[in-house]
XYZ file of C-alpha atoms in Angstrom:
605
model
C -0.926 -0.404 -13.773
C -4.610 -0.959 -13.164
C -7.313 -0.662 -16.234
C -8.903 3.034 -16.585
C -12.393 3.112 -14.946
C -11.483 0.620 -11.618
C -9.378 0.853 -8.558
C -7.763 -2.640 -8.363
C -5.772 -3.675 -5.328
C -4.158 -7.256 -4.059
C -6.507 -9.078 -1.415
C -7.359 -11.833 0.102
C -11.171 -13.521 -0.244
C -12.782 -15.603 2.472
C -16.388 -16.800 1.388
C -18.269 -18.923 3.525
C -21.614 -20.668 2.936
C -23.911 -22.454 5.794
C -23.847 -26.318 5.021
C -27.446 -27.954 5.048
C -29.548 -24.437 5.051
C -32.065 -25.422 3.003
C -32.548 -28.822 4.256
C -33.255 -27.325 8.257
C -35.389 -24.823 6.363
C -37.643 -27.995 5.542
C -37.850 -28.899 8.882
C -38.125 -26.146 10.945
C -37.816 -22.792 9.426
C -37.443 -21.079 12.843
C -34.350 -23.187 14.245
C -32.643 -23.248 10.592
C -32.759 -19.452 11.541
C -31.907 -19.409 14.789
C -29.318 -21.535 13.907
C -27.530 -19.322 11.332
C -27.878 -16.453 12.681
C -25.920 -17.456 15.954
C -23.354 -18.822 13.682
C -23.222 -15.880 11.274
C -22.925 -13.720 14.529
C -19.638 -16.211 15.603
C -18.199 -15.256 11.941
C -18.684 -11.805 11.473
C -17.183 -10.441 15.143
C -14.072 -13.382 14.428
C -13.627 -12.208 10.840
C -13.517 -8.169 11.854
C -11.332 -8.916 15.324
C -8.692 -10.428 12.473
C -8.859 -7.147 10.054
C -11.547 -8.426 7.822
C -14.451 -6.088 6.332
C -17.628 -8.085 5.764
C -19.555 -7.796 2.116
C -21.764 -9.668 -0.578
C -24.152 -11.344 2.071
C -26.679 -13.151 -0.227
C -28.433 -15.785 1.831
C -27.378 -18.277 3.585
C -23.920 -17.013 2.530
C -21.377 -14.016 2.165
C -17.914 -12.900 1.898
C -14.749 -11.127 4.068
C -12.168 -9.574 2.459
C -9.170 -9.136 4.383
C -5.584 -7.682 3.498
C -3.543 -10.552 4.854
C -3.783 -13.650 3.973
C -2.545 -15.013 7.108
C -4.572 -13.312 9.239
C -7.641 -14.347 7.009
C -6.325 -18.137 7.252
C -6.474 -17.274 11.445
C -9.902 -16.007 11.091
C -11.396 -18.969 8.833
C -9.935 -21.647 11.967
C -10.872 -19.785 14.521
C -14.698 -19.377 13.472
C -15.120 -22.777 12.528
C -13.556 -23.936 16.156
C -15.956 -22.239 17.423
C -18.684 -22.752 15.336
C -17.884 -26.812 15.950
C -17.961 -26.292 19.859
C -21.443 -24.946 19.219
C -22.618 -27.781 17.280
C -20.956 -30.182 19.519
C -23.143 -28.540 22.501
C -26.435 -28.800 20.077
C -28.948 -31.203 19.784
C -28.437 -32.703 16.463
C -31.330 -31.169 14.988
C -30.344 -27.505 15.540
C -27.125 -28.288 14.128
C -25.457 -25.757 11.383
C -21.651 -26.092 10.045
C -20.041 -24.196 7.307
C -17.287 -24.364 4.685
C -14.917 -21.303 3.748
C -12.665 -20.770 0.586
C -9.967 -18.270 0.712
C -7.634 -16.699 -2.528
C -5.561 -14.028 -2.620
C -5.458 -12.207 -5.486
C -6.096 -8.745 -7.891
C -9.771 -7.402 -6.722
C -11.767 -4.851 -8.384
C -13.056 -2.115 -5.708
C -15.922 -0.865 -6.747
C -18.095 1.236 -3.684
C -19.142 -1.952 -1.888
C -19.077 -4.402 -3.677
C -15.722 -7.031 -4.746
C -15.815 -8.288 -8.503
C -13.212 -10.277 -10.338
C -12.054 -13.570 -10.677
C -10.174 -13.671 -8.090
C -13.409 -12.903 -5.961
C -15.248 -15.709 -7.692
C -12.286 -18.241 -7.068
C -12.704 -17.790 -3.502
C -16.865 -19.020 -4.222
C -15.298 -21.881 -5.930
C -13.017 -23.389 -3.291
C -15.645 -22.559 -0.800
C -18.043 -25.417 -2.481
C -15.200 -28.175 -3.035
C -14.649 -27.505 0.787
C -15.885 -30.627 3.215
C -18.461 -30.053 5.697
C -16.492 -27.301 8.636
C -13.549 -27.409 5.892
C -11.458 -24.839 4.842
C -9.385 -24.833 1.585
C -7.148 -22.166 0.079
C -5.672 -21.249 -3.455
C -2.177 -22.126 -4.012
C -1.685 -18.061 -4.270
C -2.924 -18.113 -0.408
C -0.999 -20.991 0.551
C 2.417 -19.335 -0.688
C 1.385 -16.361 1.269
C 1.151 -18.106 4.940
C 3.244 -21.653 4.133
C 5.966 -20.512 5.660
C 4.078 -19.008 8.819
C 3.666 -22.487 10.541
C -0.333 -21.337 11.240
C -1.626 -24.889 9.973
C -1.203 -27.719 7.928
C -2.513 -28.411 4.840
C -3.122 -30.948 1.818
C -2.443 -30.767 -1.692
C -5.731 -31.105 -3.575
C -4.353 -30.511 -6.756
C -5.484 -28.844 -9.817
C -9.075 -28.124 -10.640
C -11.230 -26.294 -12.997
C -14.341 -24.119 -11.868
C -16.889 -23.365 -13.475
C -15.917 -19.463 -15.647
C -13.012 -19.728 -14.956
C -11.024 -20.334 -17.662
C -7.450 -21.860 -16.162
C -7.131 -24.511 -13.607
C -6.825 -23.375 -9.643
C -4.889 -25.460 -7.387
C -6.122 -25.628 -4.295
C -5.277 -26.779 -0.309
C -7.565 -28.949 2.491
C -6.646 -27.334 5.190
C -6.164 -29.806 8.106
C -7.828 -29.651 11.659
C -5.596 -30.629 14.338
C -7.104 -33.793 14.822
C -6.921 -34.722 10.833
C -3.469 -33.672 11.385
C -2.217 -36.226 13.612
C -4.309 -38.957 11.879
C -2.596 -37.808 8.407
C 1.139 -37.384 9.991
C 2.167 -40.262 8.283
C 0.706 -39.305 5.060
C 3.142 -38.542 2.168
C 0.278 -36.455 0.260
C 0.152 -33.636 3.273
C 2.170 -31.171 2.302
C 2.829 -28.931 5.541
C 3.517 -24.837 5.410
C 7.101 -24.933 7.866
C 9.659 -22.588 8.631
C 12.752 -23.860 7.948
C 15.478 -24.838 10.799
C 18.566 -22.064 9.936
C 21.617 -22.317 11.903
C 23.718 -19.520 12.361
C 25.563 -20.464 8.826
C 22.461 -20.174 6.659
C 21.674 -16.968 8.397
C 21.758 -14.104 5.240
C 25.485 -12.789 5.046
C 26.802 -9.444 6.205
C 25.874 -7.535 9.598
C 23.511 -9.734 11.851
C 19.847 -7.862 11.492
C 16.848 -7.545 14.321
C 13.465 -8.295 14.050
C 10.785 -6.319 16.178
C 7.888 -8.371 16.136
C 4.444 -6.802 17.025
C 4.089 -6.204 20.920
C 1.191 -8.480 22.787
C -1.663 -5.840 24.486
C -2.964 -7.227 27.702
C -6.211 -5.636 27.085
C -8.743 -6.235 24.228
C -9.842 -4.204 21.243
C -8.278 -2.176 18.455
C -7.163 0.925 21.053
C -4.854 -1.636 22.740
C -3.752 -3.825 19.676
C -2.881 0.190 17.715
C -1.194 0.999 21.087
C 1.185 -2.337 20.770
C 1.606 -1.809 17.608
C 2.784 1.599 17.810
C 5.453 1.112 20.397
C 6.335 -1.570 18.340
C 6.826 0.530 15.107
C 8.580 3.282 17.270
C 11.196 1.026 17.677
C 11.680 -0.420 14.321
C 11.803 3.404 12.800
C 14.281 4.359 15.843
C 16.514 1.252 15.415
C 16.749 1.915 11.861
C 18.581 5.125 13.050
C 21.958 3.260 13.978
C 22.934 2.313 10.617
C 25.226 -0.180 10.998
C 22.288 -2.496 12.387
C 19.894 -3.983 9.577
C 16.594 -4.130 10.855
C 13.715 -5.932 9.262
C 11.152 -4.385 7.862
C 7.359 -3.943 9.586
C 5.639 -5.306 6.547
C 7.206 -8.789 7.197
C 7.316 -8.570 11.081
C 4.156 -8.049 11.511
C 2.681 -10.832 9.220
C 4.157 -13.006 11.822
C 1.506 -11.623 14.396
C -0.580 -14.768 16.058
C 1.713 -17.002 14.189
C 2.292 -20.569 15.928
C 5.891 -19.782 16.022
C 8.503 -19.006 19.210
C 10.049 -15.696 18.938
C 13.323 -17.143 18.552
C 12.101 -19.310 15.376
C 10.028 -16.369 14.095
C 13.323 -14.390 13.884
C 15.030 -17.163 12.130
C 12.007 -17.346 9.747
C 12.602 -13.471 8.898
C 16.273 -13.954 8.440
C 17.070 -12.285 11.705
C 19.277 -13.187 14.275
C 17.873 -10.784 17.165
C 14.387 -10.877 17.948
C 13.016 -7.762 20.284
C 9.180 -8.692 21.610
C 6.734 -7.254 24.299
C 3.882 -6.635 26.202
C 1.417 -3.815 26.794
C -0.363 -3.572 29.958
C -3.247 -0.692 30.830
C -4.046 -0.302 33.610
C -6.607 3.016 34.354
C -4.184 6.049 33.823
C -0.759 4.030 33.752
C 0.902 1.658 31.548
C 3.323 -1.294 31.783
C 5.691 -1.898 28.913
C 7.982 -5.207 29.430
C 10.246 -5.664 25.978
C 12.787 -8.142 25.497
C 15.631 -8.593 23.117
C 17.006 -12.633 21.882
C 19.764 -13.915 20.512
C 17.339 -16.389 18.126
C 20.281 -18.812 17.319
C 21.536 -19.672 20.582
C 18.017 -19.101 21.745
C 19.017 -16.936 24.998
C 18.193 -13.501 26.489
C 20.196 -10.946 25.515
C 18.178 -7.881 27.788
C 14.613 -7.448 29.280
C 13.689 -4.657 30.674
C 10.144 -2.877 32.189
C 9.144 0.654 31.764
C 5.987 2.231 33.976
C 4.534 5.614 33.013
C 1.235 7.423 32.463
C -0.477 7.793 29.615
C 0.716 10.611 28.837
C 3.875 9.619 28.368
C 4.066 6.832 26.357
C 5.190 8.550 23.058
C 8.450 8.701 25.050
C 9.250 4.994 25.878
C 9.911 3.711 22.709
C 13.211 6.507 23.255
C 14.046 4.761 26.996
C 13.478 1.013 25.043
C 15.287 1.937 21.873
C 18.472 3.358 23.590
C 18.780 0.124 26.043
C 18.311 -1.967 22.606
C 21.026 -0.352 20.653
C 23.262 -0.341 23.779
C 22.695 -3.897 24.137
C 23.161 -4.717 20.433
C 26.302 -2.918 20.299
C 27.895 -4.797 22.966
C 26.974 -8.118 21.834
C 27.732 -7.680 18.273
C 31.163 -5.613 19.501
C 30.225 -2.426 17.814
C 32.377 0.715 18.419
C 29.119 2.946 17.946
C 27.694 2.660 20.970
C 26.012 6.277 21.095
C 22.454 6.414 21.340
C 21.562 6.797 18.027
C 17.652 6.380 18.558
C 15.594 9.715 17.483
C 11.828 10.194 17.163
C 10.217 13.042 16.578
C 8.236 14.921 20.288
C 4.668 14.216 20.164
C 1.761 15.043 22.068
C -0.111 11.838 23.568
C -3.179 12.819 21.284
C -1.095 13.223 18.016
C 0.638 10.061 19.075
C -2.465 8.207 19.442
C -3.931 9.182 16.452
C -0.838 8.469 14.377
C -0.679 4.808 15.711
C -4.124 4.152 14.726
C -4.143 5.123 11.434
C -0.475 2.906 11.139
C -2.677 0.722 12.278
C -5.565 0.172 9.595
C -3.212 0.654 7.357
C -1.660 -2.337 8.857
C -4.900 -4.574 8.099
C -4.336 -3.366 4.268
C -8.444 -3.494 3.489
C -9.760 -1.239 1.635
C -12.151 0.123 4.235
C -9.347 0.438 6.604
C -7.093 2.113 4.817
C -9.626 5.221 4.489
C -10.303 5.497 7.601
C -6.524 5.371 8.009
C -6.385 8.899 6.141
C -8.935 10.657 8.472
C -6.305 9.227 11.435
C -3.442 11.232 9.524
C -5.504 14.206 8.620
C -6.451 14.589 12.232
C -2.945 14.064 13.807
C -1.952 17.163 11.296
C -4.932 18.790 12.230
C -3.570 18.813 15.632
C 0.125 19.087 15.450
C 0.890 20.834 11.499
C 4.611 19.969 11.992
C 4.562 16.415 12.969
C 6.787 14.964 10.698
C 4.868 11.838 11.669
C 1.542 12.802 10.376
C 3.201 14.118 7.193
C 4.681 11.259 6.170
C 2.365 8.680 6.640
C 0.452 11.530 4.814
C 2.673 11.331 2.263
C 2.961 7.127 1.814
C -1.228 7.329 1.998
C -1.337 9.168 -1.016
C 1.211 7.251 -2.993
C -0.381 4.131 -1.998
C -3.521 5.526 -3.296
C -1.638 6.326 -6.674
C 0.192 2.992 -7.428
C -3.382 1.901 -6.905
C -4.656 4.263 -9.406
C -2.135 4.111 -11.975
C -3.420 3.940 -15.325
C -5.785 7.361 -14.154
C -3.964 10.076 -15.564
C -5.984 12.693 -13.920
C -6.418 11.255 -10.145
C -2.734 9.956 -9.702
C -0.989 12.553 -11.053
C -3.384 14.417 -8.734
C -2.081 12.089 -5.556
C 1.272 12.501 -6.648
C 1.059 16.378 -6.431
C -0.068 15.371 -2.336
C 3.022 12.766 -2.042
C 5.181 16.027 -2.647
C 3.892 18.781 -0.521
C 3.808 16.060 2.551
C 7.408 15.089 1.677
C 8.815 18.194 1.216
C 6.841 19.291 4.304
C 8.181 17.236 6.357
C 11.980 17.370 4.580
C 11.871 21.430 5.955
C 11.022 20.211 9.441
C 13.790 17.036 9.389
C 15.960 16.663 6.751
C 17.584 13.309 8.587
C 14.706 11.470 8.156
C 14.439 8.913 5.416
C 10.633 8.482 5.007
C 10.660 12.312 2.902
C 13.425 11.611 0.953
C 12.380 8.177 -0.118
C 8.597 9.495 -1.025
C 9.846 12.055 -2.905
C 12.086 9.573 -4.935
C 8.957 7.281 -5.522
C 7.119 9.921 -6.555
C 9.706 10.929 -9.273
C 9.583 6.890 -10.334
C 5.802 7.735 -11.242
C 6.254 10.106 -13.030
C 9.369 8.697 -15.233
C 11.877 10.132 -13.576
C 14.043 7.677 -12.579
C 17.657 9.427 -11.994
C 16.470 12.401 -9.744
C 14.196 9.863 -7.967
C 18.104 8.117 -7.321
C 19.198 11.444 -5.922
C 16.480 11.214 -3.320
C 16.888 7.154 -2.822
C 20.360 7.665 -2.324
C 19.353 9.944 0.517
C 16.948 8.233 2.246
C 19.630 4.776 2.352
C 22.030 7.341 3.651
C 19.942 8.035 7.049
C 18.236 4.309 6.814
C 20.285 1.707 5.648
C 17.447 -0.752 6.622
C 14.459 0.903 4.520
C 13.684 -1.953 2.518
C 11.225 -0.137 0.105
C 13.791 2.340 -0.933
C 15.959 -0.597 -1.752
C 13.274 -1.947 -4.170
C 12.917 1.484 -5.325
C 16.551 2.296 -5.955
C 16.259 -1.241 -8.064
C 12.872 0.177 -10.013
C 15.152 3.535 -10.841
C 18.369 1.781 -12.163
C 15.787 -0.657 -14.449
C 14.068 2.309 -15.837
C 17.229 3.906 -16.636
C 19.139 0.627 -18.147
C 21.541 -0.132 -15.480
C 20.065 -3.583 -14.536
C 23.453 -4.751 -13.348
C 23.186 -2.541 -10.611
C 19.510 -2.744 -10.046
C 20.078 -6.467 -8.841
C 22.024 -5.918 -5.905
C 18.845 -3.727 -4.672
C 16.061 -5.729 -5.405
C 18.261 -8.752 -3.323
C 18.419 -6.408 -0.630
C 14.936 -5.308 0.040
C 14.305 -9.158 -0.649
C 16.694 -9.922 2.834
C 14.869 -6.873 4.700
C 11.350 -7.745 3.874
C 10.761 -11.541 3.191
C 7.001 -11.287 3.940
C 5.868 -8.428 2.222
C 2.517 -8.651 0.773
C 3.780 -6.961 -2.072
C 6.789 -9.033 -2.686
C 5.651 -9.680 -6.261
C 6.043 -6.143 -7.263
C 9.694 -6.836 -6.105
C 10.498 -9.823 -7.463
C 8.997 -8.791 -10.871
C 11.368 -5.998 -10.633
C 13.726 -8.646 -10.369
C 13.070 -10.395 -12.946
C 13.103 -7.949 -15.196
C 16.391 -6.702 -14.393
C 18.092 -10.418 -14.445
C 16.369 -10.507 -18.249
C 18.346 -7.710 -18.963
C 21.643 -8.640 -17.730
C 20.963 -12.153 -20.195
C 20.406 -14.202 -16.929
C 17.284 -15.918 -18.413
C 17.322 -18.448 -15.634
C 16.976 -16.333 -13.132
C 14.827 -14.483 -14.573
C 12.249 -16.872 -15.209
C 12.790 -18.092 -11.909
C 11.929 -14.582 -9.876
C 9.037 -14.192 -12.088
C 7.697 -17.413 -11.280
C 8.488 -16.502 -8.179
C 6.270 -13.392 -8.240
C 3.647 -14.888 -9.857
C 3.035 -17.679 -7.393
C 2.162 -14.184 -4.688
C 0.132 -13.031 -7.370
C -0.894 -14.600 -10.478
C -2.708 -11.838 -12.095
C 0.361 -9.469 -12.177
C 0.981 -9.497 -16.045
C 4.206 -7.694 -15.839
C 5.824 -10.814 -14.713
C 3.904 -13.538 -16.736
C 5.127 -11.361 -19.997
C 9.041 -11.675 -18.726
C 8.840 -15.286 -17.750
C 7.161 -16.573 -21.082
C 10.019 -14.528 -22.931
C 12.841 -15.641 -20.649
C 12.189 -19.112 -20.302
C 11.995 -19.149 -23.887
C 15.390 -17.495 -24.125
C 16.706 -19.723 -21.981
C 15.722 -22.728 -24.411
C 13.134 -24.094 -21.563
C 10.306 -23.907 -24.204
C 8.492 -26.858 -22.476
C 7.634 -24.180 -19.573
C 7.544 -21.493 -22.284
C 4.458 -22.936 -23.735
C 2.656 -23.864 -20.610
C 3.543 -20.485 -19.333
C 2.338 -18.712 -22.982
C -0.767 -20.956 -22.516
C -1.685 -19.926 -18.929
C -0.623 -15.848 -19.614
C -3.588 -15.915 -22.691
C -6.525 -17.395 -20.555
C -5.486 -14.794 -17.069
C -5.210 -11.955 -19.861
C -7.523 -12.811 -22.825
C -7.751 -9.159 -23.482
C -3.891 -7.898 -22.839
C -2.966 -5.360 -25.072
C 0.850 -4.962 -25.807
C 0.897 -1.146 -25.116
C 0.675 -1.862 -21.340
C 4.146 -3.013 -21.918
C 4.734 -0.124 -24.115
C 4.104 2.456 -21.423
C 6.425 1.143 -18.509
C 8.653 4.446 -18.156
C 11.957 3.524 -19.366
C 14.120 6.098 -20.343
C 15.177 4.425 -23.498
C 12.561 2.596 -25.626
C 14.668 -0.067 -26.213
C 14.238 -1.450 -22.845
C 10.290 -2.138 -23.604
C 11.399 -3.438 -26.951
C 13.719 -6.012 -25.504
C 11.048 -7.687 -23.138
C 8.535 -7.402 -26.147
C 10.641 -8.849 -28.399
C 11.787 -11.739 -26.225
C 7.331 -12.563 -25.411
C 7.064 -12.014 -29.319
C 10.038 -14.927 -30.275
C 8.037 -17.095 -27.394
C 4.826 -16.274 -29.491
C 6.154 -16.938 -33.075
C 9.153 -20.089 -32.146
C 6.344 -21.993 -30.075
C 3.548 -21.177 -32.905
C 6.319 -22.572 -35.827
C 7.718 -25.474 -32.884
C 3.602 -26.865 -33.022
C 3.688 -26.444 -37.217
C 6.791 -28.381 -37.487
């Protein structure tokens, strides 16, 4: 739901400034340059090997945007471990450290160029950092806490200059502030809790495919991991009765300092399948393994050698032994080999996989050069039901962005269809078309033939978490919110990392307010908004449900905080959410409106 005349999309800001610039510039103009350059050099190549796109250099500083925060946190240590190894081998007077901020948060696109608050946050941590310091926004921290990639100390809350609410923020700790704060009760440390088998989520145990390791260097080898990788979570989704986490949350566990074992317990999962790549001239080595994380034990390894040419088929050989092993361990009558993908050629294959990947790195440079991938692959093979649908999920990204433009996502929406129905004539057993076409219908306020197609897609793919959220979206919009719950829960289990959780849990939220569960509704909006602070949809349900559920403490500090992120929010954004029955937008009006007017007449009194 993004204003008119911008393209607005959730990232994550790293700005960095060079400590002391000014004061080598004194001294000796041609070392302070020397000097920053090499260091600048150290930043750039460490922020782009991690997915981030440089932009705004002004001076002796600039800014990275990346698309996950965890891999922006990565970047930010590793540059300034290396940047400190430099100093450390410097004479003192050729010495140059810097300080990074980093917030996630709703960015204006704009050609270029970054703009919004969220943009200028990131400035604003940058210069309360220390000397080679890093601290995040709370928003950030919520994003990687439970990744285990460092540890970090509460700061508390501060204002910035323009900007009109107070940011908390996070010192992130160096390993060897670390151990000297261990026994401090202020650090507060991102961990992923210990779950024994009991606290595992109920119902079938799932499996977690976490990205595969490449042996060689570079983004040919890392989309080639990745893509065997992502072969087997879309095959393994084909035996039903096996959940299977989604990619979105998998992934965000890549360079985490976490086992395998505890990274499937982190994701809910009580198999974990990793790997390795290895390249070498025309062959390639693929060694996967499949865990049992509770017990912590091998369940199955097993190596596969071919050329390069046929690759696209060992995800097939790796999938099968998986599903044969999982059946047996789990004592599963279907024990067929229920793994399918779709015959490629090497070059289509190849082309797919690195467009999944740039998608992957969710920045807004990548993800266009993610669509020339696609439109290539289809180029090449027209009836790849690959190329189609990623085809088909690029241009309905591109619309949720857009949303809010009439004419250009109505005009994306039209391309979400052909792909979808495309690809539907070539394979109607595969999920992805059915499950596009019923998020396409959601756009356009259609919610109960969008079910139709849902239903379908969770029919073949039990496991496709974003048809579970969308299912939820389509029973809101169309006043069932009892059974809209169940959904949103779901895709919650399946994907507990998505960067987009927010848009999730606001569904949630919604849909609790509507059932008169004010509780929990306030609670999964708060939820939401703590991924993404900016997203208004949930700041208008939590102000009304917390005041419905007589919390008008929180009410007011929540109506307070809602008018200085939206000074300009207009009520017909609320208006225009496509239920079927008006009555819906009414009700979540109505309850922010008694917020409004009790709390106004509560301060009167």
């Amino acid at each position: 739901m993004a204003d008119v005349q911008f393209t607005r999309q959730l990232a994550t800001i790293v700005s960095v400034d060079a400590v002391g610039f000014s004061r080598l510039m004194g001294q000796n103009a041609d070392v302070a340059v020397a000097a920053f350059e090499a260091r600048a050099a150290i930043i750039r190549e460490t922020c782009r090997s991690f997915g981030g796109e440089i932009f705004g250099a002004a001076g002796d500083s600039f800014m990275a945007e990346f698309g996950l925060p965890a891999r922006a946190l990565l970047a930010a240590l590793a540059f300034q471990k290396r940047i400190v190894e430099l100093n450390s081998a410097t004479p003192e007077d050729g010495r140059m450290a810097f300080r990074a901020g980093i917030n996630t948060g709703d960015v204006i696109v704009r050609d270029l160029n970054r703009y919004g608050d969220d943009v200028n946050i990131a400035a604003r941590l940058q210069e309360s950092a220390p000397e080679s310091g890093i601290v995040i926004s709370e928003t950030t921290f919520n994003h990687v806490q439970r990744l285990s990639i460092a540890r970090c100390r509460d700061m508390g809350e501060k204002r910035f200059k323009n900007i009109l609410y107070p940011v908390r923020s996070y010192l992130v700790l160096s390993a060897e502030a670390d151990a000297a704060s261990a026994g401090e009760e202020s650090a507060a440390s991102p961990r992923v809790p210990t779950m024994p088998l009991g606290a595992l989520p109920a119902g079938p145990p799932a499996v977690a495919v976490l990205p595969f390791r490449a042996a060689g260097s570079g983004a040919e080898a890392e989309a080639m991991a990745d893509g065997l990788a992502e072969d087997i979570i879309i095959g393994l989704s084909n035996a039903r009765w096996l959940p299977v986490i989604a990619r979105s949350s998998s992934f965000q566990l890549r360079d985490a300092a976490l086992s395998d074992a505890t990274a499937g317990l982190a994701l809910g999962a009580r198999y974990v399948v990793s790997g390795t790549v290895s390249l070498t001239g025309p062959s390639i080595r693929v060694r996967a393994m499949l865990e049992d994380a509770v017990e912590a034990n091998t369940i199955w390894a097993g190596t596969f050698d071919a050329d390069v040419e046929g690759i696209p088929s060992i995800p097939d050989e790796i999938g099968g032994e998986i599903v044969v092993a999982l059946a047996k361990e789990v004592d599963r009558v279907e024990q067929e080999r229920s793994f399918r993908l779709p015959v490629e050629s090497m070059d289509t294959w190849q082309l797919i996989r690195r467009g999944r990947w740039h998608m992957g790195r969710r920045t807004h440079d990548d993800t266009e050069l993610a669509l020339g991938f696609f439109e290539r692959a289809l180029d090449r093979s027209p009836n790849s039901t690959s190329a189609l649908n990623e085809l088909a999920w690029w241009y309905f990204w591109r619309s949720w962005l857009r949303f809010g433009q009439p004419h250009d996502y109505e005009a994306d929406l039209v391309q979400v269809v052909a792909y979808a129905r495309k690809a539907l004539a070539i394979d109607p057993h595969d999920a992805r078309p059915h499950c596009h076409l019923g998020i396409a219908d959601i756009m356009r306020g259609r919610p109960g033939s969008a079910l139709r197609h849902l239903d379908a897609a969770l029919a073949i793919n039990p496991s496709f978490s974003f048809a579970h959220s969308a299912k939820g979206s389509a029973h809101n919009l169309l006043g069932e919110a009892a059974k809209a719950i169940p959904s949103h829960l779901q895709a919650e289990k399946l994907s507990p990392f998505d960067l987009y959780r927010f848009h999730n849990l606001g569904e949630l939220a919604a849909a609790y307010a509507f059932t008169g569960d004010f509780d929990a509704s306030a609670d999964a909006a708060k939820a939401s908004l703590e991924l993404s602070p900016a997203y208004w949809y949930s700041g208008l349900i939590r102000v009304g449900s917390l005041f419905r559920a007589g919390r008008e403490a929180e009410a007011a500090a929540e109506l307070n905080a809602f008018r200085l992120r939206h000074p300009h929010f207009r009520m017909r954004r609320a208006e225009l959410v496509p239920y079927v029955d008006p009555a819906s937008n009414r009700f979540l009006i109505g309850n922010f409106r008694a917020a409004e007017e009790g709390l106004a007449l509560a301060v009167q009194r």
